[in-house]
Coordinates of C-alpha atoms and ligand atoms in Angstrom, one line a residue:
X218 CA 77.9 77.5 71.5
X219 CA 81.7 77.9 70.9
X220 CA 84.1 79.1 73.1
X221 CA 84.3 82.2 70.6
X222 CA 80.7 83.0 71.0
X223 CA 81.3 83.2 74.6
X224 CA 83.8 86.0 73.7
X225 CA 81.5 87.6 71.4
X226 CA 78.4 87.6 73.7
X227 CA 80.1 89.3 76.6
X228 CA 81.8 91.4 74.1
X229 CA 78.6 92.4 72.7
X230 CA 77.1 93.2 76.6
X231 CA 80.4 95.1 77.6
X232 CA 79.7 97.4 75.3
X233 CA 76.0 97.3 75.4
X234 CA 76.3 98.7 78.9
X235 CA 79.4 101.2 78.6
X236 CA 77.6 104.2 79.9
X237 CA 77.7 102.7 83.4
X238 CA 80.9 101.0 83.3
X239 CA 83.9 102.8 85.2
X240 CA 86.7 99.5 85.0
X241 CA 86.0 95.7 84.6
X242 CA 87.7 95.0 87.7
X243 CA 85.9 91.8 89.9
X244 CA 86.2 91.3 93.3
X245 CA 85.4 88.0 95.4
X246 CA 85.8 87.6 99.2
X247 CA 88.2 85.3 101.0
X248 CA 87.1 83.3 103.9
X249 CA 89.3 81.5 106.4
X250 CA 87.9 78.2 108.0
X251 CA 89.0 77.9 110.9
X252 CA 88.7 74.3 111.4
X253 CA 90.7 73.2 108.3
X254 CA 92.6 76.2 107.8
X255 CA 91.3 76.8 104.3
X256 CA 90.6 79.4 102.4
X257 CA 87.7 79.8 100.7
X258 CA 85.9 81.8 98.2
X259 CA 82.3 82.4 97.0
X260 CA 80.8 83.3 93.8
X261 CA 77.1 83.2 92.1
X262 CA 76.7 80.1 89.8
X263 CA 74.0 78.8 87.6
X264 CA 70.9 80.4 86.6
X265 CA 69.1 81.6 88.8
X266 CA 72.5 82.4 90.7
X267 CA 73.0 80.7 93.7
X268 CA 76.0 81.8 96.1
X269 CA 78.6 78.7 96.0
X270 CA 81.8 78.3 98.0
X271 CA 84.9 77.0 96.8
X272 CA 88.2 76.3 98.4
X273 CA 90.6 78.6 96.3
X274 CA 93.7 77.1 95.4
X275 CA 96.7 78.9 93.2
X276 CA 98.0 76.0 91.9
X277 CA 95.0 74.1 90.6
X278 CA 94.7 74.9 86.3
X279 CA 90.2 74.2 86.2
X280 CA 88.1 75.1 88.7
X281 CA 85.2 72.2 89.6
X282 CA 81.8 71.8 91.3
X283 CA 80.0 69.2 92.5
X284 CA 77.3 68.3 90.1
X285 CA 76.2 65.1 91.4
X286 CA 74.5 67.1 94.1
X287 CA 71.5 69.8 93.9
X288 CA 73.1 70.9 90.7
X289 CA 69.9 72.9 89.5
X290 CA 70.3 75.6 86.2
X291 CA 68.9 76.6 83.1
X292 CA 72.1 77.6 81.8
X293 CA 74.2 74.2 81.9
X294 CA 75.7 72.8 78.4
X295 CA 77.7 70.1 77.9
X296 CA 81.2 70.3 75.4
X297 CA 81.5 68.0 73.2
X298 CA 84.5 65.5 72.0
X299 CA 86.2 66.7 69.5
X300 CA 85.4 70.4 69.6
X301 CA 87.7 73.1 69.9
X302 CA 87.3 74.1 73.1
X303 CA 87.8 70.1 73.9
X304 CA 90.8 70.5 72.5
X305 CA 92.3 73.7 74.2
X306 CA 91.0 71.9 77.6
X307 CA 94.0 69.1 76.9
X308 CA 90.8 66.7 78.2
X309 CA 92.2 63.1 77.8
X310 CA 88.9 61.6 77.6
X311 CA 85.7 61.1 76.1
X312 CA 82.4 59.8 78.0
X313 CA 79.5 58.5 77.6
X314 CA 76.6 58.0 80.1
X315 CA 73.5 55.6 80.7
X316 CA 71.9 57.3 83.3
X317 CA 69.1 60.1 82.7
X318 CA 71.0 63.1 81.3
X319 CA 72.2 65.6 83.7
X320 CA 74.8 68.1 84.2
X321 CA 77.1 64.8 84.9
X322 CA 75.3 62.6 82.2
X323 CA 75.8 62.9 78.8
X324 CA 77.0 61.4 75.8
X325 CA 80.4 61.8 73.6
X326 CA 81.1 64.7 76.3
X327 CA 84.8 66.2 76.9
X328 CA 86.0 64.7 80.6
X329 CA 88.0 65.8 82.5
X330 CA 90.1 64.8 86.0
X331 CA 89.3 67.2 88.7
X332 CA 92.1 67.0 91.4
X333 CA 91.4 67.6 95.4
X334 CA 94.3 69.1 96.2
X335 CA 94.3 68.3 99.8
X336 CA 94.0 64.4 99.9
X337 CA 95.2 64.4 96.7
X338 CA 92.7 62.7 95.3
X339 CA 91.2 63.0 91.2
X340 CA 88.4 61.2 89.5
X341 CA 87.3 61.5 86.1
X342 CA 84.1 63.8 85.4
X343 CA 82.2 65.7 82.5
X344 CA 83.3 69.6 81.7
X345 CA 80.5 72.2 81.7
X346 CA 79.7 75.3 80.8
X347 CA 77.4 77.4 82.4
X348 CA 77.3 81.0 84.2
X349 CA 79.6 82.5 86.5
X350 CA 79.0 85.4 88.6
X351 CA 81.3 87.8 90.7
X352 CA 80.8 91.2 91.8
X353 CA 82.4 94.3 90.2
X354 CA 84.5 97.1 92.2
X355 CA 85.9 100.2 91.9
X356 CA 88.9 99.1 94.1
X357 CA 86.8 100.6 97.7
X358 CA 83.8 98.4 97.4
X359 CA 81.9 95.9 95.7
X360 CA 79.4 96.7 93.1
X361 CA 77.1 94.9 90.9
X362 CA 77.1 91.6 89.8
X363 CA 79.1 91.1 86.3
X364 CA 78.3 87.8 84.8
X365 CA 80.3 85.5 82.6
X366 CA 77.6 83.7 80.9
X367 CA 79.8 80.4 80.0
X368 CA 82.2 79.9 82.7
X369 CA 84.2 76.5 81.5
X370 CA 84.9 74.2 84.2
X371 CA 84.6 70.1 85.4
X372 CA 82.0 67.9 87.3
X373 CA 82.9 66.4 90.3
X374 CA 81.1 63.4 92.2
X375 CA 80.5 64.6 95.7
X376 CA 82.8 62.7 97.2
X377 CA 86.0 64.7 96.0
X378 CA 84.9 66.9 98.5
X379 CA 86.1 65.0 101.1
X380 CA 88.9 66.7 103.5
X381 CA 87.4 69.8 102.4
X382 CA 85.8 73.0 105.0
X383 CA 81.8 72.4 105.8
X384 CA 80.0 74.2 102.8
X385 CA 82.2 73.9 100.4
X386 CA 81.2 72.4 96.7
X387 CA 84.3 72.8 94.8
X388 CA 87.3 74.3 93.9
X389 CA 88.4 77.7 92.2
X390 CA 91.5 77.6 90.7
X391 CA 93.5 80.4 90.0
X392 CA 96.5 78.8 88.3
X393 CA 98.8 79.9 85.2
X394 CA 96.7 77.9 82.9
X395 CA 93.9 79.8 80.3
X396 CA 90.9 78.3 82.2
X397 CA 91.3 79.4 85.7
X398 CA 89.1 81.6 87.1
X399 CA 91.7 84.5 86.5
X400 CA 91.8 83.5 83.0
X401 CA 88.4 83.1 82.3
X402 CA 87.6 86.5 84.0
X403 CA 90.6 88.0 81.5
X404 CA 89.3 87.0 78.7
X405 CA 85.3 88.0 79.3
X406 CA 86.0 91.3 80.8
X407 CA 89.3 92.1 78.4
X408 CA 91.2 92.2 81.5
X409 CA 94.6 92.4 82.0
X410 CA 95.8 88.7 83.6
X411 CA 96.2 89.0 87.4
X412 CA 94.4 88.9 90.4
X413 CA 95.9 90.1 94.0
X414 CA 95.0 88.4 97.0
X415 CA 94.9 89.9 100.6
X416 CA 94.1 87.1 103.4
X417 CA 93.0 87.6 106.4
X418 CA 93.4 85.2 109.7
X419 CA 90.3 86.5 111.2
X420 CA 87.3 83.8 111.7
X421 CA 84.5 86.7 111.1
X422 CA 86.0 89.1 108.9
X423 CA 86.5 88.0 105.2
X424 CA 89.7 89.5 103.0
X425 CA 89.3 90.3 99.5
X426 CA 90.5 88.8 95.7
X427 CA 90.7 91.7 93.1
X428 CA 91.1 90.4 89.3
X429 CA 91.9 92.4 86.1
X430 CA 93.8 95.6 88.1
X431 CA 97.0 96.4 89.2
X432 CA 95.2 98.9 91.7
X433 CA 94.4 101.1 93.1
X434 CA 93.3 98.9 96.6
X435 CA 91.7 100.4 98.7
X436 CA 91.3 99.6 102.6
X437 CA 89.7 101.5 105.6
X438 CA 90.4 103.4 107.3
X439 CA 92.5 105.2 104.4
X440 CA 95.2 103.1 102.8
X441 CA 95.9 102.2 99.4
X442 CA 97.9 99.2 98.9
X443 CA 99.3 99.3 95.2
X444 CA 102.4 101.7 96.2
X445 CA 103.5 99.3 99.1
X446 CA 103.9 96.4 95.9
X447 CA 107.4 95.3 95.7
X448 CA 107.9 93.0 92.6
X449 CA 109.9 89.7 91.5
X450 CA 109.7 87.3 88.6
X451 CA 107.2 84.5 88.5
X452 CA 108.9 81.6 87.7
X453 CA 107.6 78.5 85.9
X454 CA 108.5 74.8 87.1
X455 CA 108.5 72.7 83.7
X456 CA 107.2 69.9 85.7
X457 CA 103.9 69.9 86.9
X458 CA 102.7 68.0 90.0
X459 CA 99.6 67.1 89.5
X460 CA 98.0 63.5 90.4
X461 CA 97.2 62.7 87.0
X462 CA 100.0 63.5 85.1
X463 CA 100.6 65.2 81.5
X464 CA 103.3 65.3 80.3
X465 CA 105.3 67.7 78.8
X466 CA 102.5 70.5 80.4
X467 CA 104.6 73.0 83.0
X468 CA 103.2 73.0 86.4
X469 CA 100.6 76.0 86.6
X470 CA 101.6 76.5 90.0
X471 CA 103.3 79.7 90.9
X472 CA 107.1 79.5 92.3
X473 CA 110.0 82.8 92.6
X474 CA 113.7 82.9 92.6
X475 CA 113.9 83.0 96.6
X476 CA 117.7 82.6 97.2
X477 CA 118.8 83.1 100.8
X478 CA 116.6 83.6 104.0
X479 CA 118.0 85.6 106.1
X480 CA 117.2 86.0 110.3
X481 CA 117.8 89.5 111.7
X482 CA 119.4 90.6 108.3
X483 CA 121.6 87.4 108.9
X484 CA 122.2 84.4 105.8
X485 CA 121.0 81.3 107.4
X486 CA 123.8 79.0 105.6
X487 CA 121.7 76.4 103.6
X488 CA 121.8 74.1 100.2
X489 CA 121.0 76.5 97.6
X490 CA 120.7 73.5 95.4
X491 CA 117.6 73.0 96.9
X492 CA 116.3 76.6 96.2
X493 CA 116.6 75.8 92.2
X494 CA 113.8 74.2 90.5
X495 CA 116.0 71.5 88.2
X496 CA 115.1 70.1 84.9
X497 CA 112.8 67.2 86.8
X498 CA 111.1 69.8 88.8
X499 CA 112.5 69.7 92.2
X500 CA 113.3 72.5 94.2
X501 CA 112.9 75.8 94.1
X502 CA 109.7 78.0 96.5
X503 CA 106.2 78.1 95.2
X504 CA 103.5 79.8 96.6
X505 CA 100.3 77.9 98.2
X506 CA 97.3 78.9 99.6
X507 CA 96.0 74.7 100.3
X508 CA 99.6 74.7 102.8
X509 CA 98.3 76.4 106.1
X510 CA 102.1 77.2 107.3
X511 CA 105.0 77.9 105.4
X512 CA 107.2 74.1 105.3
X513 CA 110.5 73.7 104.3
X514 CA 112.7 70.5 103.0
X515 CA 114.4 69.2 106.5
X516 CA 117.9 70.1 105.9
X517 CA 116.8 74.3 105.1
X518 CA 114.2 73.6 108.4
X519 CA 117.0 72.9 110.8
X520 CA 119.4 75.5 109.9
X521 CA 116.8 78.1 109.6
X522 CA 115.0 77.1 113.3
X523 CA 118.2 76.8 114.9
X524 CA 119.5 80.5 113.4
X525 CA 115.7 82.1 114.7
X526 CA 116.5 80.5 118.3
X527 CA 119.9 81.7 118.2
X528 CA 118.7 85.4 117.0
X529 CA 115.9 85.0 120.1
X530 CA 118.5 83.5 122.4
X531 CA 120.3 87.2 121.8
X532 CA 117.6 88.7 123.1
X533 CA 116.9 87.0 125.8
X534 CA 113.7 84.9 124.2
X535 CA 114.7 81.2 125.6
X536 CA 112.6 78.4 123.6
X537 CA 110.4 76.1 125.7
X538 CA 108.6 73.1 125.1
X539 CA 107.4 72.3 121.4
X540 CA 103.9 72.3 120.0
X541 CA 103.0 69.9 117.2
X542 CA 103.2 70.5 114.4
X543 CA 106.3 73.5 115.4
X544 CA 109.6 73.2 116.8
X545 CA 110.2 76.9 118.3
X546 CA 108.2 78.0 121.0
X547 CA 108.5 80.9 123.5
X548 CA 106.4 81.5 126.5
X549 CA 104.0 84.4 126.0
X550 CA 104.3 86.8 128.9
X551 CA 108.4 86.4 127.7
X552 CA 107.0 88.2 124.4
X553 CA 106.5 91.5 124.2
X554 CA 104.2 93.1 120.9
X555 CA 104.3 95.7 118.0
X556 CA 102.1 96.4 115.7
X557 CA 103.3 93.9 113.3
X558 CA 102.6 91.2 115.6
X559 CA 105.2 89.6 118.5
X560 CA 108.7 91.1 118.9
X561 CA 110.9 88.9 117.1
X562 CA 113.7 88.2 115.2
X563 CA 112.7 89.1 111.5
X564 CA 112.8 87.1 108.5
X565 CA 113.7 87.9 105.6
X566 CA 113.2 85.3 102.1
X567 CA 115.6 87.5 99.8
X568 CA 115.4 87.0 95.5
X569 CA 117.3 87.8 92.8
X570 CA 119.4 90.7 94.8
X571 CA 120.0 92.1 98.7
X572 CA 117.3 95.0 98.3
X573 CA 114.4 92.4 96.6
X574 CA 113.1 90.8 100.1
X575 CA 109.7 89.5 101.5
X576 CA 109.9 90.8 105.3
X577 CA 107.7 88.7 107.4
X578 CA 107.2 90.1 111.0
X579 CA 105.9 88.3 114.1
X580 CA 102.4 88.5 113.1
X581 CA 103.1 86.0 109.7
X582 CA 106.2 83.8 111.7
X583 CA 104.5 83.1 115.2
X584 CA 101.5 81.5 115.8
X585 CA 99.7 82.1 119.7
X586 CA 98.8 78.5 120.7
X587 CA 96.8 78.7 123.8
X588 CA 95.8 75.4 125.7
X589 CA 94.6 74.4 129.2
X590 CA 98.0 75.2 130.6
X591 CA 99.8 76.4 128.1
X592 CA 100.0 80.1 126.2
X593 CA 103.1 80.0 123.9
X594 CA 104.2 81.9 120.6
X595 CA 105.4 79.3 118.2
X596 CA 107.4 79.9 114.9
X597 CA 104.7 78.8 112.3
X598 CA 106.6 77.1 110.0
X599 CA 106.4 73.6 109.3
X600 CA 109.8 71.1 108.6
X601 CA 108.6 69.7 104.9
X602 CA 110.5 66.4 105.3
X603 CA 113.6 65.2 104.2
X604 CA 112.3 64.0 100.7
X605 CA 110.0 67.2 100.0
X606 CA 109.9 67.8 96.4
X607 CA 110.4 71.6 96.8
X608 CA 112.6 73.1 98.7
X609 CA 110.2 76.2 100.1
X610 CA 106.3 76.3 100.1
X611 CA 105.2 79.2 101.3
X612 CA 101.5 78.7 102.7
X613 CA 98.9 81.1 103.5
X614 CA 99.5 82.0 107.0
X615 CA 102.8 83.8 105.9
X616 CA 100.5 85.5 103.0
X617 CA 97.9 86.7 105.5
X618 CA 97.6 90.6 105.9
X619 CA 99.9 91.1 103.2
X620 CA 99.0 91.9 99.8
X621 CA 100.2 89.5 96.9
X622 CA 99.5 90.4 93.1
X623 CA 100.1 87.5 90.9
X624 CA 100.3 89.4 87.2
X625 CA 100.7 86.4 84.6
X626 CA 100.8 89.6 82.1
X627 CA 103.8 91.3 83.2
X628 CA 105.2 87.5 84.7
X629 CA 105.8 88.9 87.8
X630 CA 105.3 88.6 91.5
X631 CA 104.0 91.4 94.0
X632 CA 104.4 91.5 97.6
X633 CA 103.9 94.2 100.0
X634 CA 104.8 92.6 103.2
X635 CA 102.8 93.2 106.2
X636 CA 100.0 95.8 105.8
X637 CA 99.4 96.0 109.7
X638 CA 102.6 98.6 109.3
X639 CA 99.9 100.6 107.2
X640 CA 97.5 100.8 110.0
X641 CA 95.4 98.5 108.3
X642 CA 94.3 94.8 107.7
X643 CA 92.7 92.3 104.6
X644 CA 90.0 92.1 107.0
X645 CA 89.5 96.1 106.4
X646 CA 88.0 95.9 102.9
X647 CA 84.3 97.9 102.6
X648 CA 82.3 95.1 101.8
X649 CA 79.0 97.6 101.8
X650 CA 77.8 97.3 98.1
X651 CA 77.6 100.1 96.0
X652 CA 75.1 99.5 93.6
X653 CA 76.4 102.4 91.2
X654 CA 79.6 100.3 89.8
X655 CA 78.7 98.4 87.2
X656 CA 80.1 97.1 83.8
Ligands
NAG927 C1 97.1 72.4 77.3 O1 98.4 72.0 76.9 C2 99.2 73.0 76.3 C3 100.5 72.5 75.8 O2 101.2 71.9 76.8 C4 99.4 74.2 77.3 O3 100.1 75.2 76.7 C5 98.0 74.7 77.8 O4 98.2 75.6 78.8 C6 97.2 73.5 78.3 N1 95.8 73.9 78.6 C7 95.3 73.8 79.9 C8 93.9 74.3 80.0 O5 95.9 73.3 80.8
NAG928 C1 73.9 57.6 75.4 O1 73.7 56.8 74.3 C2 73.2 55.5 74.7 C3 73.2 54.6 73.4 O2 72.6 55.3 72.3 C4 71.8 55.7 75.2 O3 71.3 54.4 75.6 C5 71.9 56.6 76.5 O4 70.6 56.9 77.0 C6 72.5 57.9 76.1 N1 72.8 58.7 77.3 C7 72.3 59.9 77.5 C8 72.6 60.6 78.8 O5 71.6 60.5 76.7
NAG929 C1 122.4 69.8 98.3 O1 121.2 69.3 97.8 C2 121.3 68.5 96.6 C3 119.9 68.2 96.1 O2 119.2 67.4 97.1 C4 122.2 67.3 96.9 O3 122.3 66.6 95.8 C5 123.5 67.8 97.5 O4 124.3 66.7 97.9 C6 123.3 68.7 98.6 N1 124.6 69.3 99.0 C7 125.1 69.3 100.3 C8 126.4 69.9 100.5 O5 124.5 68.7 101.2
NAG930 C1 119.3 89.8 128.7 O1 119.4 89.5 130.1 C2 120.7 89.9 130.6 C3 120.8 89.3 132.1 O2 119.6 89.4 132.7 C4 120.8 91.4 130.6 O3 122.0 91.8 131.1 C5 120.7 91.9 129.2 O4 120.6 93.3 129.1 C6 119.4 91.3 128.5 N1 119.4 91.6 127.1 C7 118.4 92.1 126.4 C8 118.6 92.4 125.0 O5 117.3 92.3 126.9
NAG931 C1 81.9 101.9 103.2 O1 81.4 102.2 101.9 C2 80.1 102.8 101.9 C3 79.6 102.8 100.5 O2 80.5 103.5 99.6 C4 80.2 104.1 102.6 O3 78.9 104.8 102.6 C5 80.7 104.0 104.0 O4 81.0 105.2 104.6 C6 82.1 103.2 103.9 N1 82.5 102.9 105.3 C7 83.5 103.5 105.9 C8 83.8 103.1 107.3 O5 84.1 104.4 105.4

């Protein structure tokens, strides 16, 4: 089967099944490990469907799975070389195999080089299709099961896993290219291209991915997010930075025009040269969900920890001793709370004009480290290095409780900074299924 069958067979049960279907709008949920700090995902995969996790990454363009291990399904087919969708996949290889065939043995088969994005590690491997399963929603809970019936995406040995949280078999990708999970979901629901994410810090209580809807977002006990959405361009860095490189391909990653950060409404005076991406792909702020905290290149680092101390400093917030991996720390009981977390100076990353700012209150900038003898707020943000290729990464921590909408349709950026302000959390999606949404 083609790629354009796959459009015309879940053409063909999208509208077999109208009668039931209120909006092709998917859900998954997102799961913090709190031993890595990753975030992670799970879907239904393979026929029968079995629940799988994947680390979920925004800048990765194919999602993976191991298939070297208890890969079991009556649904698997290899792509050829030299077929069309081969070809859209930019695969740079052709294999062959002398083992017994398998989901990761076959001959004249498209390969592929799935990338771990957190030792940085690739290795080449077969592309498969097979099905893909995610629950539908109405925006308040999940529903049935929708299923894409050939989900494209690449082998991986078992050991890419490596570095990765306990469970996990692979990787969803949800970057700009047309075979991320987002896309693929796109095109088999006829979607518009976008997914929102809400993260949530808590250990027991997932948050939520939404794809194909610009709202409405529900969360108990009675907020709806989609007004709170304030919205900047997407920005694309012509250089990818993959570890296999292609070249002349864009990076699918996702970066915006941040251009000042600002500390109790105050400029922090930094190199805005670093804040552009340039022609070799340097600079600039791009959005990760594999970066636990928020890092930025040395020189922006310093002035922007010594202008938060200095803001503290004012009132009366002295810093104390350091925790690795922060610089600024604050003894507790010094600290008083709000509802959007520890009572601190605010930060502010501002875009493309003075009223176009993310707001990030002391729930997303500090970071309670509690030891044996020690109980201190830190500022969780991370210094990138001297030599760090872009200038801001803003990392999942700093994304948590807020909603994000990344719309590759409309090539913009939403943001809704914190939701705790709401009286709400991401941990406050209705996860009870509702068995009467369906598509
Ligand atoms: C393949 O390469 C083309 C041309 O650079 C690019 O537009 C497309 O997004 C790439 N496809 C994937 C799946 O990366
Ligand atoms: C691939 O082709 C070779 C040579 O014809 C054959 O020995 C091998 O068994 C084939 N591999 C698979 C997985 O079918
Ligand atoms: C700003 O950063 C750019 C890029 O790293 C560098 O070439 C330039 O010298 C820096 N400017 C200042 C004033 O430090
Ligand atoms: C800081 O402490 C000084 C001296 O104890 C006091 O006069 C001042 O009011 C305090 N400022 C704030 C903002 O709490
Ligand atoms: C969660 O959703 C279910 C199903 O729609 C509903 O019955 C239940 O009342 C909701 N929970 C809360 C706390 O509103």
């Amino acid at each position: 089967m083609s790629f354009l069958s796959l459009l015309c067979y879940s053409c063909c049960f999208f509208f077999s099944s109208t009668a039931l279907s209120i909006q092709t709008i998917l859900l998954t949920p997102i799961s913090k490990d709190p031993s890595t700090l990753q975030y992670t995902t799970t879907v239904y995969h393979k026929t029968p469907l079995k629940p799988t996790k994947l680390l979920l990454d925004l800048g990765a363009s194919f999602c993976w799975i191991d298939c070297e291990k208890n890969y079991k399904s009556l649904t698997y087919h290899p792509i050829p070389c030299k077929t069309s969708l081969c070809a859209s996949l930019n695969s740079s290889a052709c294999s062959n195999c002398y083992n017994a065939p398998g989901p990761d043995c076959a001959n004249n088969t498209c390969a592929l080089f799935p990338e771990n994005p957190v030792t940085r590690k690739a290795a080449l491997a077969n592309a498969l299709r097979d099905s893909l399963a995610l629950s539908t929603t109405d925006g308040r809970n999940p529903g049935r099961l929708a299923i894409i019936p050939d989900f494209v995406f690449s082998c991986a040995r078992t050991t890419l896993l490596k570095g990765l949280a306990n469970g996990v078999t692979g990787l969803a990708a949800l970057g700009r290219s047309s075979f991320s999970l987002s896309a693929q979901i796109s095109t088999a629901m006829s979607s518009p291209f976008l997914f929102t994410l809400c993260l949530s810090g808590s250990p027991s209580a997932p948050g939520v991915a939404f794809f194909g809807t610009r709202g409405p977002y529900f969360f108990l006990p009675d907020a709806e997010l989609s007004k709170s959405l304030v919205y900047t361009p997407l920005l694309v860095n012509p250089v990818g930075n993959t570890v296999i490189t292609y070249s002349g391909q864009p990076s699918d990653e996702y970066f915006i025009g941040v251009t000042a950060v600002n500390v109790n409404g105050k400029a922090v005076r930094l190199n805005e040269t670093l804040l552009a991406i340039d022609q070799n792909g340097n600079g600039g702020t791009k959005i990760s969900t594999v970066v636990p905290y928020t890092t930025m290149e040395s020189s922006i680092y310093k002035a922007f920890t010594e202008a938060f101390s200095r803001e503290a400093a004012a009132v009366n917030l002295t810093v104390t001793k350091p925790v690795k991996p922060f610089n600024v720390c604050f003894q507790s009981e010094d600290v008083s709370s709000t509802r959007v977390g520890p009572a601190v100076p605010v930060v502010d990353l501002v875009m493309e004009s003075e009223d176009v700012f993310w707001r990030i209150f002391g729930a997303n900038s500090m970071v309670r480290i509690v030891g044996e003898d020690e109980d201190v707020w830190c500022l969780g943000f991370v210094d990138g290095g001297a030599n760090a290729r872009t200038g801001i990464v803003i990392g999942g921590y700093q994304m948590e409780d807020n909603l994000v909408e990344f719309d590759l349709g409309l090539k913009r950026f939403g943001f809704s900074s914190s939701v705790l302000i709401q009286q709400t959390s991401c941990a406050n999606f209705n996860f009870t299924t509702n068995n009467k949404i369906a598509f």
